[in-house]
Tab-separated table of C-alpha atoms in Angstrom:
chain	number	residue	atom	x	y	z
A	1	UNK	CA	136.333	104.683	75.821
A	2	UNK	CA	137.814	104.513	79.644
A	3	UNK	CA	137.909	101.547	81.018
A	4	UNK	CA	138.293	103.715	84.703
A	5	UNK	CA	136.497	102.062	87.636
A	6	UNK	CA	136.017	105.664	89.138
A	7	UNK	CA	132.606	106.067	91.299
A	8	UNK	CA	131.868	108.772	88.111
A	9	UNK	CA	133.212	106.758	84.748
A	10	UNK	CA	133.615	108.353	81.710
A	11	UNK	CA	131.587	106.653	78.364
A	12	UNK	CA	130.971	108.178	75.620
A	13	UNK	CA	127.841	107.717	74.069
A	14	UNK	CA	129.374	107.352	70.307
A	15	UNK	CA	131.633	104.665	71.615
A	16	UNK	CA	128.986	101.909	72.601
A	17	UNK	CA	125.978	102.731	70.412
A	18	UNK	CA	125.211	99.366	68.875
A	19	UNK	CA	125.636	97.761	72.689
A	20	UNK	CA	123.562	100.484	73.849
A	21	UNK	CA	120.789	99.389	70.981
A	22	UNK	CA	120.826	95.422	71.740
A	23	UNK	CA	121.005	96.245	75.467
A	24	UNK	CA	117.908	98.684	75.196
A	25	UNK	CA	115.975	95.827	73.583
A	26	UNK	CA	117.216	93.208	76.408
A	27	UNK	CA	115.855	95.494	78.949
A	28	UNK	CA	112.679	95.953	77.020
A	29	UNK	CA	111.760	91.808	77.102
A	30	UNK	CA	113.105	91.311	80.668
A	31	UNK	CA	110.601	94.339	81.786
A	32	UNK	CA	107.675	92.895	79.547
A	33	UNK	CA	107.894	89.748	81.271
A	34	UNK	CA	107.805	92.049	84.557
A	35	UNK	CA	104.987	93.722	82.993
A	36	UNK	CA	103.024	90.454	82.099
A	37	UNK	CA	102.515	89.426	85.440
A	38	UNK	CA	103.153	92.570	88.064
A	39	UNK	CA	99.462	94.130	88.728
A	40	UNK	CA	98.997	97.860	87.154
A	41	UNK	CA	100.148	100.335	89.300
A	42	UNK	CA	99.601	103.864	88.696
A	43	UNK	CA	101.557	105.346	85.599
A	44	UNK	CA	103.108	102.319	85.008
A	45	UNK	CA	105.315	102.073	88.091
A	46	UNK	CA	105.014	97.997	87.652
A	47	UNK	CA	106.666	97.697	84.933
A	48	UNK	CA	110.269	99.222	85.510
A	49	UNK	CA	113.615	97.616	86.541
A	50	UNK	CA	115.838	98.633	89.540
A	51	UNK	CA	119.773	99.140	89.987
A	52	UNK	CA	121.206	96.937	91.518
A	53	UNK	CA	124.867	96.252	92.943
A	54	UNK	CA	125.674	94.387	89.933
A	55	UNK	CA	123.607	95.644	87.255
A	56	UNK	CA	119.412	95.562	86.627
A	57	UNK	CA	116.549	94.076	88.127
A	58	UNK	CA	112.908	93.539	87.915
A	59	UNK	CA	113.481	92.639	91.728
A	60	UNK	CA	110.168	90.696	92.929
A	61	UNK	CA	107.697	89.652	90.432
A	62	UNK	CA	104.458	87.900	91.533
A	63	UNK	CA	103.607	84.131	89.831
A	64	UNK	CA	101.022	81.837	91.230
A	65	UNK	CA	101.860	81.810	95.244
A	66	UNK	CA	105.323	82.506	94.841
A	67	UNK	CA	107.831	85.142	93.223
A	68	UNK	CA	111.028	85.063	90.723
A	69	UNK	CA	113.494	87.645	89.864
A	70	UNK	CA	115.194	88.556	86.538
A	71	UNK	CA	118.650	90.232	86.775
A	72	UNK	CA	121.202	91.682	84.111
A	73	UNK	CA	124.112	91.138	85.896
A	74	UNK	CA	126.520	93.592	84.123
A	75	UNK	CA	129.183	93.219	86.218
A	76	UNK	CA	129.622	89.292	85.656
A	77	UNK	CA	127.706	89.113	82.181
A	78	UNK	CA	125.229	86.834	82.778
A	79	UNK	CA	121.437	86.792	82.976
A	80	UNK	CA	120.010	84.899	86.339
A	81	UNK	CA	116.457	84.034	86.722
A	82	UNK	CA	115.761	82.938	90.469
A	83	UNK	CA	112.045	81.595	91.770
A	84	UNK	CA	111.141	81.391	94.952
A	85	UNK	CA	110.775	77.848	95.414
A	86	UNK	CA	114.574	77.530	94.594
A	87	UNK	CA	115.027	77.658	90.990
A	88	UNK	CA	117.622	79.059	89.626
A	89	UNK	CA	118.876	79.258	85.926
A	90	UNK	CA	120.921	81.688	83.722
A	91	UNK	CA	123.030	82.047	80.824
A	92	UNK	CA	126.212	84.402	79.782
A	93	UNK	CA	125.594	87.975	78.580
A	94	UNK	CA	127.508	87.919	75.512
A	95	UNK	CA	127.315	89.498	71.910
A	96	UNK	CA	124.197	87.624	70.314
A	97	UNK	CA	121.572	88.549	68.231
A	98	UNK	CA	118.094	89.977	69.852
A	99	UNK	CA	116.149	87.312	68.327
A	100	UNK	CA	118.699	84.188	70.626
A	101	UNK	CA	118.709	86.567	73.409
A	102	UNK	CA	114.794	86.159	73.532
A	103	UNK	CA	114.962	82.746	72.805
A	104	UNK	CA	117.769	82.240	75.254
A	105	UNK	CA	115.176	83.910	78.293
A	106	UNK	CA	112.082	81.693	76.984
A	107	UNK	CA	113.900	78.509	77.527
A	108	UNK	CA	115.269	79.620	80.799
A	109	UNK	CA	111.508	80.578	82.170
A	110	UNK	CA	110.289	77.408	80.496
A	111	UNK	CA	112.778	75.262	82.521
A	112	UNK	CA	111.517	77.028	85.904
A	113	UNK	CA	108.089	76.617	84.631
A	114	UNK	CA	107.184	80.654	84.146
A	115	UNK	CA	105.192	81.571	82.014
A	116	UNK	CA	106.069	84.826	79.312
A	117	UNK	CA	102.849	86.055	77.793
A	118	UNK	CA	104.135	89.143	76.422
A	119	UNK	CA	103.903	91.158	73.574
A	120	UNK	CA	106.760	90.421	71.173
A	121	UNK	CA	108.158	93.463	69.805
A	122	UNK	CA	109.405	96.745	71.534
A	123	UNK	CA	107.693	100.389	72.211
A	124	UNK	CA	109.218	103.735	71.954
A	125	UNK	CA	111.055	102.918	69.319
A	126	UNK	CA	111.208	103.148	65.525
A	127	UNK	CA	110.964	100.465	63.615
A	128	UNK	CA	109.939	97.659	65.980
A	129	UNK	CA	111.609	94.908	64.974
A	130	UNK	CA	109.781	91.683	66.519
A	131	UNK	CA	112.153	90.173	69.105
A	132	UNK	CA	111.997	86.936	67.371
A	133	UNK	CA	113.144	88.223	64.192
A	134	UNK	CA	115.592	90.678	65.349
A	135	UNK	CA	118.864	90.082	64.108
A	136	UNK	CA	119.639	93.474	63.143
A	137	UNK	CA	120.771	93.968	67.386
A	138	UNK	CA	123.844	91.829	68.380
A	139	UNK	CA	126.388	93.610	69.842
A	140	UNK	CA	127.564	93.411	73.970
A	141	UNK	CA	130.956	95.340	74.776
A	142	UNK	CA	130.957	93.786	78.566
A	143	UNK	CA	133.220	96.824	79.574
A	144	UNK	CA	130.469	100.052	77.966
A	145	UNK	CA	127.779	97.661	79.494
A	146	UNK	CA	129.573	98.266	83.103
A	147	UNK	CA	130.941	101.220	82.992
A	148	UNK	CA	126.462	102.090	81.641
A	149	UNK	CA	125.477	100.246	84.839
A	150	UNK	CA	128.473	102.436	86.716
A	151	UNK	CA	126.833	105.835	85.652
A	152	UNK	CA	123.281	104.350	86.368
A	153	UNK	CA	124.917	103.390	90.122
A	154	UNK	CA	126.085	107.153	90.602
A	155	UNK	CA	122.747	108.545	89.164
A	156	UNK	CA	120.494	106.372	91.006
A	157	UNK	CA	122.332	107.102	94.536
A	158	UNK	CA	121.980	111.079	94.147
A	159	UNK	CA	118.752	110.988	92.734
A	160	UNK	CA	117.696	108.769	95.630
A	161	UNK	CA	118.848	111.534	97.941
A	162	UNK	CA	117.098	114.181	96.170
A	163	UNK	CA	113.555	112.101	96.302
A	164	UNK	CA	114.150	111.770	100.419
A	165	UNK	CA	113.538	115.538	100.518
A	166	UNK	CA	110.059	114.897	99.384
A	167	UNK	CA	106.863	113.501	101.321
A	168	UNK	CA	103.962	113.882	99.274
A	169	UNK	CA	103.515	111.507	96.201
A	170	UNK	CA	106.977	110.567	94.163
A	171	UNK	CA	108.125	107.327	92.392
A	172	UNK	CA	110.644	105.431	93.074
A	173	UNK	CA	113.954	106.153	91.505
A	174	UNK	CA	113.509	103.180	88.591
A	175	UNK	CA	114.921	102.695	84.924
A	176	UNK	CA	112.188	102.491	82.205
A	177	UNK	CA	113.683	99.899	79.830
A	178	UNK	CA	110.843	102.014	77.278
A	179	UNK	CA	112.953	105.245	76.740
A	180	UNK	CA	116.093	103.255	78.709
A	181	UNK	CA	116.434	106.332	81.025
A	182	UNK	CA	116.440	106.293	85.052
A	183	UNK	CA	113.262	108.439	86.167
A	184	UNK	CA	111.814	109.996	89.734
A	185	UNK	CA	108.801	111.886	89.327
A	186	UNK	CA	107.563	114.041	92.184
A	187	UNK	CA	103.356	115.290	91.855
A	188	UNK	CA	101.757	118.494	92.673
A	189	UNK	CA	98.368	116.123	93.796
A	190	UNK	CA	96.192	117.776	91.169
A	191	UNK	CA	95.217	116.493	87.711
A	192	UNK	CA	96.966	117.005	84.665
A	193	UNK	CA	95.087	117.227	81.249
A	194	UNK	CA	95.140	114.280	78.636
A	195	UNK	CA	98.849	113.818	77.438
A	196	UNK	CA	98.367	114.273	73.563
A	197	UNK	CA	101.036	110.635	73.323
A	198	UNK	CA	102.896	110.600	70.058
A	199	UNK	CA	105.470	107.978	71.111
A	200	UNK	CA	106.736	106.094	68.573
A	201	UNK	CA	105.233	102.540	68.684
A	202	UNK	CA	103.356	102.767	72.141
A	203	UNK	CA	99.799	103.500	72.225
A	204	UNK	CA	98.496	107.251	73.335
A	205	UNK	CA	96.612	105.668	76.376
A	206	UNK	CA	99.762	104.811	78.061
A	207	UNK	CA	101.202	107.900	77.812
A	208	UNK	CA	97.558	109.187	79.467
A	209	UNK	CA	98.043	107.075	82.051
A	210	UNK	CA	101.907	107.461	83.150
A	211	UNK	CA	100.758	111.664	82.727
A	212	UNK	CA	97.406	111.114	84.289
A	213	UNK	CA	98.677	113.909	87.503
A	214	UNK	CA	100.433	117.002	87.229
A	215	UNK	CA	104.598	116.217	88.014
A	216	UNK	CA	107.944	117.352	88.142
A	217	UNK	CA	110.448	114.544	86.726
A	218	UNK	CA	114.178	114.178	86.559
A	219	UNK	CA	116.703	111.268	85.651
A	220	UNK	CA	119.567	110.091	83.528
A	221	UNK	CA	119.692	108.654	79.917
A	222	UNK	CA	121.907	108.276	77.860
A	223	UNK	CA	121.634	110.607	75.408
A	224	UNK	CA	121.380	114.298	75.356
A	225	UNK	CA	125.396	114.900	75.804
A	226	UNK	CA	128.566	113.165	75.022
A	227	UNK	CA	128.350	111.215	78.010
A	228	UNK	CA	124.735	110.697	78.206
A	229	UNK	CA	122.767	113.422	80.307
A	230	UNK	CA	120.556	114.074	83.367
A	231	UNK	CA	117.131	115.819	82.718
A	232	UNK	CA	114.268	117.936	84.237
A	233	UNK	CA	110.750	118.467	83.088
A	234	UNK	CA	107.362	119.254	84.055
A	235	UNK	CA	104.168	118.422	82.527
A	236	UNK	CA	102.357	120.031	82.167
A	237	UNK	CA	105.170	122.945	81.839
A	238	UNK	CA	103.939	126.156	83.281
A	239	UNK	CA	104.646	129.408	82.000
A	240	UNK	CA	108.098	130.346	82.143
A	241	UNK	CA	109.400	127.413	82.630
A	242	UNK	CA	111.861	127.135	79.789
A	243	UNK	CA	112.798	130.350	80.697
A	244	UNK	CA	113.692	129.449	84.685
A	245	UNK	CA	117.137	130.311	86.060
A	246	UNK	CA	118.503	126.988	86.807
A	247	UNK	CA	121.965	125.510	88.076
A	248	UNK	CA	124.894	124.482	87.754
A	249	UNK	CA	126.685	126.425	84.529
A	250	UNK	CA	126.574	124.391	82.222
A	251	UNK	CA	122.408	123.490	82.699
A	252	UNK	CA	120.445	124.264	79.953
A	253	UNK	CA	117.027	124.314	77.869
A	254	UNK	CA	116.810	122.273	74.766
A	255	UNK	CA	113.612	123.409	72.901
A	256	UNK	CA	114.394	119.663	70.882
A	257	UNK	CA	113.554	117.709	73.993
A	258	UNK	CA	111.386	120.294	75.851
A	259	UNK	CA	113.427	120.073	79.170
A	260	UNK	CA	115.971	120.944	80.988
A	261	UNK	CA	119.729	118.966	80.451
A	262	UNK	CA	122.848	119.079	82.447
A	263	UNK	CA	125.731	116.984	80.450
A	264	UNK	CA	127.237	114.133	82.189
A	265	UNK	CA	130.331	114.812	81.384
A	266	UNK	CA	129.727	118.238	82.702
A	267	UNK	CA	128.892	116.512	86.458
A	268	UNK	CA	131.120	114.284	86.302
A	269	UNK	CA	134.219	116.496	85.607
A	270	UNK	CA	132.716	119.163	88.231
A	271	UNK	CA	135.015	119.630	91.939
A	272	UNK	CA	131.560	117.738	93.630
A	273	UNK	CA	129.677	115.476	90.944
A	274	UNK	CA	127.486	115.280	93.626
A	275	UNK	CA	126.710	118.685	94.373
A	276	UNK	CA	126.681	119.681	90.516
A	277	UNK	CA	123.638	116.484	90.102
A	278	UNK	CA	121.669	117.738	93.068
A	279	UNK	CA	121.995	121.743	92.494
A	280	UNK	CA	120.492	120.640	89.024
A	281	UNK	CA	117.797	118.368	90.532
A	282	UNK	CA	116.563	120.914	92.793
A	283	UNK	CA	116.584	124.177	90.898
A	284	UNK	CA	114.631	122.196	87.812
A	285	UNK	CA	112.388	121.273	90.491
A	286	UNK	CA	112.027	124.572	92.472
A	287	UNK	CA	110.969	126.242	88.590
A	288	UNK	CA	108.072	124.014	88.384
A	289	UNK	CA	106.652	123.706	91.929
A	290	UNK	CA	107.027	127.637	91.963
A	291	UNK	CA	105.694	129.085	88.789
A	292	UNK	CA	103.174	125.601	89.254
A	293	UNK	CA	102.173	126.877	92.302
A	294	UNK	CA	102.808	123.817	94.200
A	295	UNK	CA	102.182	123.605	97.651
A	296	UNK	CA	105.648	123.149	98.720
A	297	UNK	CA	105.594	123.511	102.861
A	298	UNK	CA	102.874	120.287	102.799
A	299	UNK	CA	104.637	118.615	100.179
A	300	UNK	CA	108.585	118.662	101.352
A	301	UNK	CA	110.304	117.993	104.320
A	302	UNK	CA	113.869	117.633	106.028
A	303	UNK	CA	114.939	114.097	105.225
A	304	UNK	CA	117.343	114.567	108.864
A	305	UNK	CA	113.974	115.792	110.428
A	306	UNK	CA	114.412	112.680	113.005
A	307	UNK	CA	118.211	113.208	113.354
């Protein structure tokens, strides 16, 4: 594993794999507290965290009058709860089981006096072990944790770039602590039919709801290469779309995941990381609003247009 500070970091995904699991279910009761008191917003949007300069955030949450904020701070290792009427509390991010981690975050709101009514165990995943009970999850390497929120960093600037060039309805660029992956979704504006769900411990009626429209999303996870991966998909996928010529080399299909996947490792080790991410964003992008029959010229614009 490299412990290089370089704006695109090499990690292997082999190398921090039980991290990566106890992190994953971190990320899944900081956003369930999120969850538990944001108000629904369409296809979930209220529920996600947000890179940060030093790591994850739920930024804002609404309680009583007033607001707090949870962040994973995985540059200095700690977790910081802050309210708005001056609170502030944390602890050290350090290798711990799942079930003191959770314990750990309800003492913390308790002493701030926020409430946590969430449900206790994770979604999208198989089996759900009850945070409470989870011992199974209790490792933190500090260094794959940074060098995670590092990639995330790199991903969520370009992808933020990308999403500029659109003006009709699109997301913002947020991490779903569900699948753990960084997301943008772009819509067409029309309807999509009923997504048949199938996600491992998550109820089909959410998936109806975040695939209520029809969209075009991208993002990062990581999985999918040796480095992680950014994807492409649209649902629903119209025909051909598999089939689309899309760049940079390296870009591909996988019938597995039913998207498109361009290897980090392939970005990151390209003459203009940059230009490799975007070229991928936009071609994945261009397949579906074009054999979707989008109507690009009222949905995208030149971000410089004011320039």
């Amino acid at each position: 594993m490299s412990s290089t500070t370089t704006s695109w970091p090499s990690l292997r995904v082999a190398d921090w794999t039980a991290t990566r699991e106890t992190l994953h279910m971190w990320t899944q009761i900081v956003g369930k507290i999120r969850m538990a008191h944001a108000p629904l917003l369409n296809h979930w949007w209220q529920v996600t965290l947000y890179v940060g300069p030093r790591g994850l955030t739920t930024s804002a949450v609404p309680f009583g009058t007033g607001a707090f904020e949870i962040e994973l701070d995985l540059l200095g290792h700690r977790l910081e709860v802050r309210s708005s009427d001056g609170g502030a509390l944390g602890f050290g991010l350090a290798p711990m089981p799942v079930a003191e981690f959770y314990g750990k975050v309800l003492d913390v709101l308790g002493r701030l006096g926020v409430s946590a009514p969430i449900r206790p165990h994770p979604n999208e995943v198989d089996p759900a072990i009850p945070f409470a009970e989870d011992h199974t999850h209790a490792s933190y390497d500090a260094e794959a944790a940074t060098l995670f929120w590092r990639q995330l960093l790199q991903a969520n600037r370009v992808i933020g770039e990308f999403r500029s060039h659109f003006v009709g309805k699109v997301s913002p660029v947020h991490f779903f602590w569900g699948g753990m992956d960084l997301a943008c979704t772009r819509f067409s504006g029309r309807t999509a039919p009923p997504h048949p769900g199938g996600v491992p411990n998550c109820g089909d009626w959410v998936m109806v709801e975040g695939y209520s429209r029809e969209l075009s999303s991208c993002g990062f996870w990581p999985g999918g290469g040796e480095e992680g991966a950014f994807y492409s998909y649209s649902y629903p996928a119209p025909d051909g779309f598999a089939e689309a010529p899309v760049g940079p080399d390296g870009a591909f299909y996988s019938a597995d995941f039913q998207q498109f996947l361009l290897p980090y490792e392939i970005a990151r080790a390209a003459p203009d990381p940059d230009r490799a991410v975007a070229e991928f964003l936009r071609t994945t992008y261009a397949a579906a609003a074009d054999l979707g029959r989008w109507d690009r010229s009222a949905l995208e614009d030149d971000p410089l247009r004011w320039a």
